[in-house]
Amino acid sequence: MLSSVSIVLGVAFIAGTFMMTDSINQVFDHSYARAAENVDAAVQPSDAAKRRLAAQPGVTVLTPEVLNAVRRVDGVAAVAGRLKAPAPMRDVDGQVMTTDGIAGSALAIPDDVALSGGTVVEGTPPHRPGEAVVDKDTVAERHLRIGQDVEVVAHDQRVRRFRLVGVMEFGVDNRANGYTVVGLQPDEALSVTGHTGYDQIDVRATAGVPQAQLADRIRAVLGPSADLSVLTGQQYTRATLLHRAKIAGNLPQILLVFSVTALLVAAFVIYNTFTILVTQRMRQLALLRCVGATRNQVFVSTLLEAAVVGLLASVAGLFAGIGIAAGLRSVVGALSTAAVPGAVSWCTAPRLSPP
């Protein structure tokens, strides 16, 4: 029983840690891949443009004129300017809503909601000026209702009032990196944030137009420019998943270190426990030798007993690891604003655009 308890605990901690690590990686992959869902081509500022404009917040090379030029490209079914910039909301007392002391942002919600990177779970997206959607966590915590007015502080510190028409969710973290989010029509998002253009322009192709061909057509229309970069949907997906590794932080690595530590401690405890038990049975083993058992028979019987105990206890430890993983998930949820689900449903996983 002592050996079994040691094995169960050791295997449970290792299995639970690896389950939690895999869950985090899987969930982050799916959450960030949603940004590339339905995107067949993406126009971004080049690295050179980003460096040149780094000291000018709100200024970008992706102006509304560039967006309109992309919209006129043959084979474009829908186009959306992606924008996320500071624009905090105010509560009923007139105080700025914050999460961990940090104010929220505004997002540009295009007419084609499939390119918004989120899902409307209640109500409708903003179709007309003066309408807005809010992330579902903020709606739940602040007891907001569809139809009421919400206040947003613009870049010039003026308070803008919008009618709440919908609730959106953004995958793993419904607050899009933990902060309150208000979604506005693209033109109003530019006006509220004071930005001159978009962070990125997403394009959805008409049926039958390959991603590579669409990207080539966009490059041809925009012309040779050191300030613009055009990616296919697959290239954008890979870049997004590489970027998410930095956003995810070091939590998976920390859990892996914890699992290795648990493995070493478990092995040490199991070895010492079994050694003590074998030592306590020396008289019994000696008696077996006296009645005719060979040394190999005693050794094999002890080894077989250890194997059976190890196998049964490991199976029990594996199931206990599921409970450990659930406990770790609760700890992560309590210490961060991200809600990490226990599993990813392949039925609801994002379907990336084909090449």
Tab-separated table of C-alpha atoms in Angstrom:
chain	number	residue	atom	x	y	z
A	1	MET	CA	0.000	0.000	0.000
A	2	LEU	CA	2.831	2.429	0.829
A	3	SER	CA	4.509	1.764	-2.511
A	4	SER	CA	1.197	2.103	-4.325
A	5	VAL	CA	0.477	5.447	-2.697
A	6	SER	CA	3.926	6.746	-3.698
A	7	ILE	CA	3.457	5.584	-7.287
A	8	VAL	CA	-0.070	7.003	-7.537
A	9	LEU	CA	1.097	10.408	-6.308
A	10	GLY	CA	4.166	10.441	-8.551
A	11	VAL	CA	2.299	9.422	-11.707
A	12	ALA	CA	-0.617	11.742	-10.885
A	13	PHE	CA	1.595	14.818	-10.651
A	14	ILE	CA	3.488	13.955	-13.838
A	15	ALA	CA	0.378	13.035	-15.849
A	16	GLY	CA	-1.585	16.022	-14.564
A	17	THR	CA	1.219	18.426	-15.396
A	18	PHE	CA	1.607	17.100	-18.936
A	19	MET	CA	-2.168	17.117	-19.463
A	20	MET	CA	-2.326	20.747	-18.363
A	21	THR	CA	0.650	21.717	-20.544
A	22	ASP	CA	-0.822	20.044	-23.631
A	23	SER	CA	-4.201	21.622	-22.926
A	24	ILE	CA	-2.660	25.094	-22.680
A	25	ASN	CA	-0.712	24.654	-25.921
A	26	GLN	CA	-3.740	23.260	-27.749
A	27	VAL	CA	-6.046	25.952	-26.483
A	28	PHE	CA	-3.655	28.794	-27.313
A	29	ASP	CA	-3.094	27.377	-30.794
A	30	HIS	CA	-6.819	27.243	-31.502
A	31	SER	CA	-7.498	30.625	-29.930
A	32	TYR	CA	-4.852	32.434	-31.943
A	33	ALA	CA	-5.588	30.466	-35.108
A	34	ARG	CA	-9.065	31.954	-35.008
A	35	ALA	CA	-7.500	35.261	-36.024
A	36	ALA	CA	-6.640	33.644	-39.356
A	37	GLU	CA	-9.957	31.906	-39.850
A	38	ASN	CA	-11.570	32.782	-43.197
A	39	VAL	CA	-8.557	34.950	-44.121
A	40	ASP	CA	-7.251	34.135	-47.597
A	41	ALA	CA	-4.825	37.063	-47.760
A	42	ALA	CA	-3.526	39.641	-45.296
A	43	VAL	CA	-1.927	43.018	-45.966
A	44	GLN	CA	0.392	44.202	-43.202
A	45	PRO	CA	2.878	47.028	-42.701
A	46	SER	CA	6.393	45.840	-43.506
A	47	ASP	CA	8.997	45.599	-40.750
A	48	ALA	CA	10.673	48.711	-42.171
A	49	ALA	CA	7.402	50.653	-41.974
A	50	LYS	CA	6.787	49.491	-38.401
A	51	ARG	CA	10.242	50.672	-37.341
A	52	ARG	CA	9.813	54.006	-39.110
A	53	LEU	CA	6.402	54.672	-37.560
A	54	ALA	CA	7.153	53.256	-34.109
A	55	ALA	CA	7.472	56.743	-32.628
A	56	GLN	CA	4.151	57.894	-34.117
A	57	PRO	CA	1.295	56.094	-32.323
A	58	GLY	CA	-1.846	55.803	-34.422
A	59	VAL	CA	-0.091	56.436	-37.720
A	60	THR	CA	0.007	53.566	-40.215
A	61	VAL	CA	0.528	52.900	-43.900
A	62	LEU	CA	-2.733	50.911	-44.083
A	63	THR	CA	-5.018	53.851	-44.694
A	64	PRO	CA	-8.680	53.608	-45.761
A	65	GLU	CA	-7.466	54.366	-49.307
A	66	VAL	CA	-5.328	51.224	-49.276
A	67	LEU	CA	-8.317	49.238	-47.986
A	68	ASN	CA	-10.512	50.542	-50.817
A	69	ALA	CA	-7.825	49.651	-53.364
A	70	VAL	CA	-7.723	46.086	-52.019
A	71	ARG	CA	-11.534	45.908	-52.102
A	72	ARG	CA	-11.482	46.573	-55.855
A	73	VAL	CA	-9.095	43.670	-56.588
A	74	ASP	CA	-10.597	40.970	-58.786
A	75	GLY	CA	-11.420	37.871	-56.735
A	76	VAL	CA	-12.029	39.661	-53.420
A	77	ALA	CA	-15.283	38.619	-51.773
A	78	ALA	CA	-14.857	40.638	-48.574
A	79	VAL	CA	-12.267	42.892	-47.005
A	80	ALA	CA	-11.874	44.090	-43.409
A	81	GLY	CA	-9.569	46.522	-41.682
A	82	ARG	CA	-8.350	45.088	-38.385
A	83	LEU	CA	-7.762	47.591	-35.593
A	84	LYS	CA	-7.199	47.316	-31.866
A	85	ALA	CA	-6.308	50.451	-29.920
A	86	PRO	CA	-6.844	51.927	-26.432
A	87	ALA	CA	-10.400	53.111	-25.801
A	88	PRO	CA	-11.570	52.452	-22.230
A	89	MET	CA	-15.202	52.085	-21.252
A	90	ARG	CA	-16.839	53.877	-18.335
A	91	ASP	CA	-19.082	52.236	-15.740
A	92	VAL	CA	-22.364	53.551	-14.352
A	93	ASP	CA	-20.455	55.696	-11.843
A	94	GLY	CA	-18.439	57.371	-14.574
A	95	GLN	CA	-15.245	55.524	-13.650
A	96	VAL	CA	-13.004	53.905	-16.269
A	97	MET	CA	-13.370	50.118	-16.318
A	98	THR	CA	-10.052	48.371	-15.705
A	99	THR	CA	-8.804	44.801	-15.470
A	100	ASP	CA	-5.799	44.374	-13.176
A	101	GLY	CA	-5.440	48.153	-13.332
A	102	ILE	CA	-5.338	48.272	-17.155
A	103	ALA	CA	-8.012	49.953	-19.267
A	104	GLY	CA	-9.599	48.345	-22.315
A	105	SER	CA	-9.503	48.682	-26.069
A	106	ALA	CA	-11.699	49.239	-29.084
A	107	LEU	CA	-11.892	46.847	-32.012
A	108	ALA	CA	-13.027	47.489	-35.554
A	109	ILE	CA	-15.862	45.067	-36.357
A	110	PRO	CA	-16.314	44.705	-40.136
A	111	ASP	CA	-19.610	44.102	-41.904
A	112	ASP	CA	-18.344	40.592	-42.708
A	113	VAL	CA	-18.282	39.252	-39.131
A	114	ALA	CA	-16.431	36.142	-40.327
A	115	LEU	CA	-13.319	38.342	-40.599
A	116	SER	CA	-13.712	39.886	-37.132
A	117	GLY	CA	-11.755	37.217	-35.253
A	118	GLY	CA	-14.644	36.719	-32.849
A	119	THR	CA	-18.182	35.387	-32.643
A	120	VAL	CA	-21.393	37.231	-31.825
A	121	VAL	CA	-23.018	35.093	-29.120
A	122	GLU	CA	-25.972	37.391	-28.443
A	123	GLY	CA	-27.604	40.182	-30.389
A	124	THR	CA	-26.072	41.486	-33.613
A	125	PRO	CA	-22.818	43.108	-34.751
A	126	PRO	CA	-22.756	46.916	-35.094
A	127	HIS	CA	-24.430	47.693	-38.429
A	128	ARG	CA	-24.996	51.437	-38.024
A	129	PRO	CA	-23.135	54.388	-36.480
A	130	GLY	CA	-23.728	54.663	-32.755
A	131	GLU	CA	-23.890	50.875	-32.221
A	132	ALA	CA	-21.391	48.719	-30.322
A	133	VAL	CA	-20.698	45.205	-29.087
A	134	VAL	CA	-18.871	44.302	-25.854
A	135	ASP	CA	-16.964	41.174	-24.810
A	136	LYS	CA	-19.125	38.688	-22.922
A	137	ASP	CA	-17.038	38.663	-19.716
A	138	THR	CA	-17.434	42.407	-19.283
A	139	VAL	CA	-21.145	42.121	-20.037
A	140	ALA	CA	-21.525	39.449	-17.355
A	141	GLU	CA	-19.402	41.185	-14.705
A	142	ARG	CA	-20.836	44.650	-15.250
A	143	HIS	CA	-24.414	43.380	-15.722
A	144	LEU	CA	-24.780	45.103	-19.080
A	145	ARG	CA	-27.918	44.604	-21.146
A	146	ILE	CA	-28.507	44.764	-24.884
A	147	GLY	CA	-30.272	48.009	-25.681
A	148	GLN	CA	-28.612	50.117	-22.991
A	149	ASP	CA	-26.021	52.796	-23.668
A	150	VAL	CA	-22.302	52.295	-22.996
A	151	GLU	CA	-19.763	55.081	-22.674
A	152	VAL	CA	-16.332	55.010	-24.298
A	153	VAL	CA	-13.513	57.469	-23.660
A	154	ALA	CA	-12.066	58.580	-27.017
A	155	HIS	CA	-8.459	59.482	-27.712
A	156	ASP	CA	-9.226	63.177	-27.140
A	157	GLN	CA	-10.742	62.342	-23.706
A	158	ARG	CA	-14.245	63.063	-24.964
A	159	VAL	CA	-16.880	60.580	-23.827
A	160	ARG	CA	-18.729	58.892	-26.699
A	161	ARG	CA	-22.023	57.114	-26.107
A	162	PHE	CA	-23.014	53.956	-28.034
A	163	ARG	CA	-26.008	51.639	-27.958
A	164	LEU	CA	-25.106	48.072	-26.992
A	165	VAL	CA	-26.495	45.776	-29.707
A	166	GLY	CA	-24.492	42.566	-29.229
A	167	VAL	CA	-22.137	40.435	-27.170
A	168	MET	CA	-18.974	38.894	-28.636
A	169	GLU	CA	-16.530	36.228	-27.512
A	170	PHE	CA	-12.932	35.844	-28.627
A	171	GLY	CA	-12.040	32.216	-27.956
A	172	VAL	CA	-9.962	31.257	-24.930
A	173	ASP	CA	-9.794	34.769	-23.547
A	174	ASN	CA	-13.088	36.518	-24.120
A	175	ARG	CA	-11.499	39.819	-23.253
A	176	ALA	CA	-8.914	39.639	-26.025
A	177	ASN	CA	-5.776	39.549	-23.845
A	178	GLY	CA	-7.593	40.182	-20.606
A	179	TYR	CA	-8.947	43.729	-21.007
A	180	THR	CA	-12.423	45.047	-21.681
A	181	VAL	CA	-13.233	45.300	-25.375
A	182	VAL	CA	-15.791	47.386	-27.207
A	183	GLY	CA	-16.382	46.612	-30.881
A	184	LEU	CA	-17.353	49.460	-33.209
A	185	GLN	CA	-17.901	50.005	-36.896
A	186	PRO	CA	-14.532	50.510	-38.640
A	187	ASP	CA	-14.997	54.249	-39.310
A	188	GLU	CA	-16.111	54.892	-35.750
A	189	ALA	CA	-13.252	52.794	-34.370
A	190	LEU	CA	-10.806	55.025	-36.262
A	191	SER	CA	-12.557	58.135	-34.979
A	192	VAL	CA	-12.635	56.989	-31.341
A	193	THR	CA	-9.036	55.769	-31.244
A	194	GLY	CA	-7.620	58.599	-33.332
A	195	HIS	CA	-5.810	56.199	-35.665
A	196	THR	CA	-5.251	57.141	-39.300
A	197	GLY	CA	-5.643	53.578	-40.531
A	198	TYR	CA	-5.651	49.897	-39.672
A	199	ASP	CA	-3.235	47.433	-38.090
A	200	GLN	CA	-3.936	44.910	-40.838
A	201	ILE	CA	-6.245	44.368	-43.802
A	202	ASP	CA	-7.840	40.908	-44.065
A	203	VAL	CA	-9.230	39.589	-47.327
A	204	ARG	CA	-11.596	36.726	-48.110
A	205	ALA	CA	-11.491	35.344	-51.644
A	206	THR	CA	-14.408	34.457	-53.854
A	207	ALA	CA	-15.009	30.753	-54.420
A	208	GLY	CA	-12.399	29.099	-56.614
A	209	VAL	CA	-9.662	31.742	-56.232
A	210	PRO	CA	-6.493	30.244	-54.685
A	211	GLN	CA	-4.796	32.144	-51.875
A	212	ALA	CA	-1.503	32.521	-53.757
A	213	GLN	CA	-3.264	33.950	-56.821
A	214	LEU	CA	-5.246	36.391	-54.693
A	215	ALA	CA	-2.086	37.583	-52.925
A	216	ASP	CA	-0.358	38.124	-56.300
A	217	ARG	CA	-3.292	40.194	-57.575
A	218	ILE	CA	-3.225	42.367	-54.461
A	219	ARG	CA	0.524	42.939	-54.848
A	220	ALA	CA	-0.009	43.928	-58.449
A	221	VAL	CA	-2.693	46.490	-57.541
A	222	LEU	CA	-0.778	47.965	-54.606
A	223	GLY	CA	2.423	48.078	-56.623
A	224	PRO	CA	5.972	47.630	-55.378
A	225	SER	CA	6.199	49.151	-51.912
A	226	ALA	CA	8.719	48.774	-49.118
A	227	ASP	CA	5.969	49.690	-46.648
A	228	LEU	CA	3.497	46.885	-47.401
A	229	SER	CA	3.671	43.137	-47.008
A	230	VAL	CA	1.079	40.745	-48.492
A	231	LEU	CA	0.702	37.257	-46.983
A	232	THR	CA	-1.442	34.315	-48.002
A	233	GLY	CA	-3.848	32.911	-45.452
A	234	GLN	CA	-1.517	30.015	-44.663
A	235	GLN	CA	1.472	32.312	-44.223
A	236	TYR	CA	-0.554	34.530	-41.942
A	237	THR	CA	-1.678	31.498	-39.903
A	238	ARG	CA	1.912	30.351	-39.385
A	239	ALA	CA	3.011	33.865	-38.421
A	240	THR	CA	0.114	34.124	-35.971
A	241	LEU	CA	0.959	30.826	-34.272
A	242	LEU	CA	4.615	31.816	-34.006
A	243	HIS	CA	3.556	35.081	-32.421
A	244	ARG	CA	1.260	33.329	-29.955
A	245	ALA	CA	4.267	31.462	-28.472
A	246	LYS	CA	5.506	34.803	-27.138
A	247	ILE	CA	2.061	35.811	-25.912
A	248	ALA	CA	1.497	32.492	-24.132
A	249	GLY	CA	4.489	33.239	-21.924
A	250	ASN	CA	6.541	30.724	-19.989
A	251	LEU	CA	3.713	28.906	-18.220
A	252	PRO	CA	4.085	25.660	-20.251
A	253	GLN	CA	7.836	25.657	-19.605
A	254	ILE	CA	7.270	26.245	-15.896
A	255	LEU	CA	4.853	23.319	-15.771
A	256	LEU	CA	7.374	21.114	-17.602
A	257	VAL	CA	10.038	21.962	-15.005
A	258	PHE	CA	7.502	21.132	-12.326
A	259	SER	CA	6.780	17.763	-13.949
A	260	VAL	CA	10.489	16.860	-14.118
A	261	THR	CA	10.862	17.800	-10.461
A	262	ALA	CA	7.817	15.683	-9.616
A	263	LEU	CA	9.333	12.780	-11.561
A	264	LEU	CA	12.630	12.919	-9.636
A	265	VAL	CA	10.920	13.239	-6.264
A	266	ALA	CA	8.471	10.444	-7.093
A	267	ALA	CA	11.257	8.117	-8.244
A	268	PHE	CA	13.249	8.807	-5.066
A	269	VAL	CA	10.230	8.213	-2.787
A	270	ILE	CA	9.139	5.065	-4.633
A	271	TYR	CA	12.651	3.602	-4.618
A	272	ASN	CA	13.163	4.240	-0.914
A	273	THR	CA	9.718	2.988	0.030
A	274	PHE	CA	10.136	-0.267	-1.868
A	275	THR	CA	13.673	-0.731	-0.518
A	276	ILE	CA	12.412	-0.362	3.049
A	277	LEU	CA	9.601	-2.845	2.420
A	278	VAL	CA	11.977	-5.423	0.929
A	279	THR	CA	14.365	-4.958	3.854
A	280	GLN	CA	11.532	-5.554	6.320
A	281	ARG	CA	10.787	-8.869	4.566
A	282	MET	CA	14.304	-10.251	4.765
A	283	ARG	CA	13.248	-12.982	7.215
A	284	GLN	CA	10.409	-14.040	4.951
A	285	LEU	CA	12.727	-14.158	1.942
A	286	ALA	CA	15.314	-16.098	3.948
A	287	LEU	CA	12.637	-18.623	4.956
A	288	LEU	CA	11.742	-19.111	1.289
A	289	ARG	CA	15.390	-19.889	0.569
A	290	CYS	CA	15.447	-22.389	3.449
A	291	VAL	CA	12.479	-24.334	2.091
A	292	GLY	CA	14.098	-24.673	-1.334
A	293	ALA	CA	13.452	-21.490	-3.306
A	294	THR	CA	16.382	-20.476	-5.483
A	295	ARG	CA	17.874	-17.014	-5.528
A	296	ASN	CA	16.451	-16.393	-9.008
A	297	GLN	CA	12.980	-17.472	-7.895
A	298	VAL	CA	13.050	-15.044	-4.964
A	299	PHE	CA	14.356	-12.254	-7.209
A	300	VAL	CA	11.770	-12.921	-9.943
A	301	SER	CA	8.904	-13.081	-7.443
A	302	THR	CA	9.965	-9.747	-5.933
A	303	LEU	CA	10.357	-8.205	-9.399
A	304	LEU	CA	6.955	-9.548	-10.495
A	305	GLU	CA	5.333	-8.145	-7.377
A	306	ALA	CA	6.942	-4.739	-8.059
A	307	ALA	CA	5.740	-4.831	-11.682
A	308	VAL	CA	2.145	-5.642	-10.709
A	309	VAL	CA	2.083	-2.970	-8.015
A	310	GLY	CA	3.665	-0.453	-10.376
A	311	LEU	CA	1.232	-1.201	-13.204
A	312	LEU	CA	-1.929	-1.035	-11.106
A	313	ALA	CA	-0.786	2.020	-9.174
A	314	SER	CA	0.259	3.774	-12.394
A	315	VAL	CA	-3.188	3.253	-13.913
A	316	ALA	CA	-4.735	4.697	-10.759
A	317	GLY	CA	-2.234	7.564	-10.879
A	318	LEU	CA	-3.186	8.323	-14.482
A	319	PHE	CA	-6.808	8.815	-13.501
A	320	ALA	CA	-5.721	10.843	-10.471
A	321	GLY	CA	-3.711	12.988	-12.887
A	322	ILE	CA	-6.955	14.098	-14.531
A	323	GLY	CA	-7.969	15.528	-11.168
A	324	ILE	CA	-4.547	17.185	-10.778
A	325	ALA	CA	-4.937	18.758	-14.234
A	326	ALA	CA	-8.366	20.086	-13.282
A	327	GLY	CA	-6.873	21.536	-10.105
A	328	LEU	CA	-4.053	23.213	-12.037
A	329	ARG	CA	-6.614	24.618	-14.451
A	330	SER	CA	-8.498	26.164	-11.532
A	331	VAL	CA	-5.264	27.657	-10.169
A	332	VAL	CA	-4.372	29.161	-13.560
A	333	GLY	CA	-7.890	30.535	-13.908
A	334	ALA	CA	-7.689	32.090	-10.437
A	335	LEU	CA	-4.304	33.717	-11.071
A	336	SER	CA	-4.986	35.074	-14.575
A	337	THR	CA	-7.769	36.718	-16.558
A	338	ALA	CA	-7.682	34.009	-19.224
A	339	ALA	CA	-10.266	31.259	-18.887
A	340	VAL	CA	-8.451	28.060	-19.852
A	341	PRO	CA	-10.966	25.340	-20.814
A	342	GLY	CA	-10.325	21.746	-19.908
A	343	ALA	CA	-10.474	20.508	-23.501
A	344	VAL	CA	-10.759	21.694	-27.067
A	345	SER	CA	-13.738	20.549	-29.066
A	346	TRP	CA	-12.690	19.622	-32.575
A	347	CYS	CA	-16.244	20.316	-33.664
A	348	THR	CA	-15.864	23.993	-32.709
A	349	ALA	CA	-12.202	24.324	-33.674
A	350	PRO	CA	-11.492	26.941	-36.307
A	351	ARG	CA	-11.363	25.715	-39.878
A	352	LEU	CA	-8.430	27.404	-41.544
A	353	SER	CA	-8.815	28.490	-45.131
A	354	PRO	CA	-7.472	26.003	-47.692
A	355	PRO	CA	-4.377	26.987	-49.722
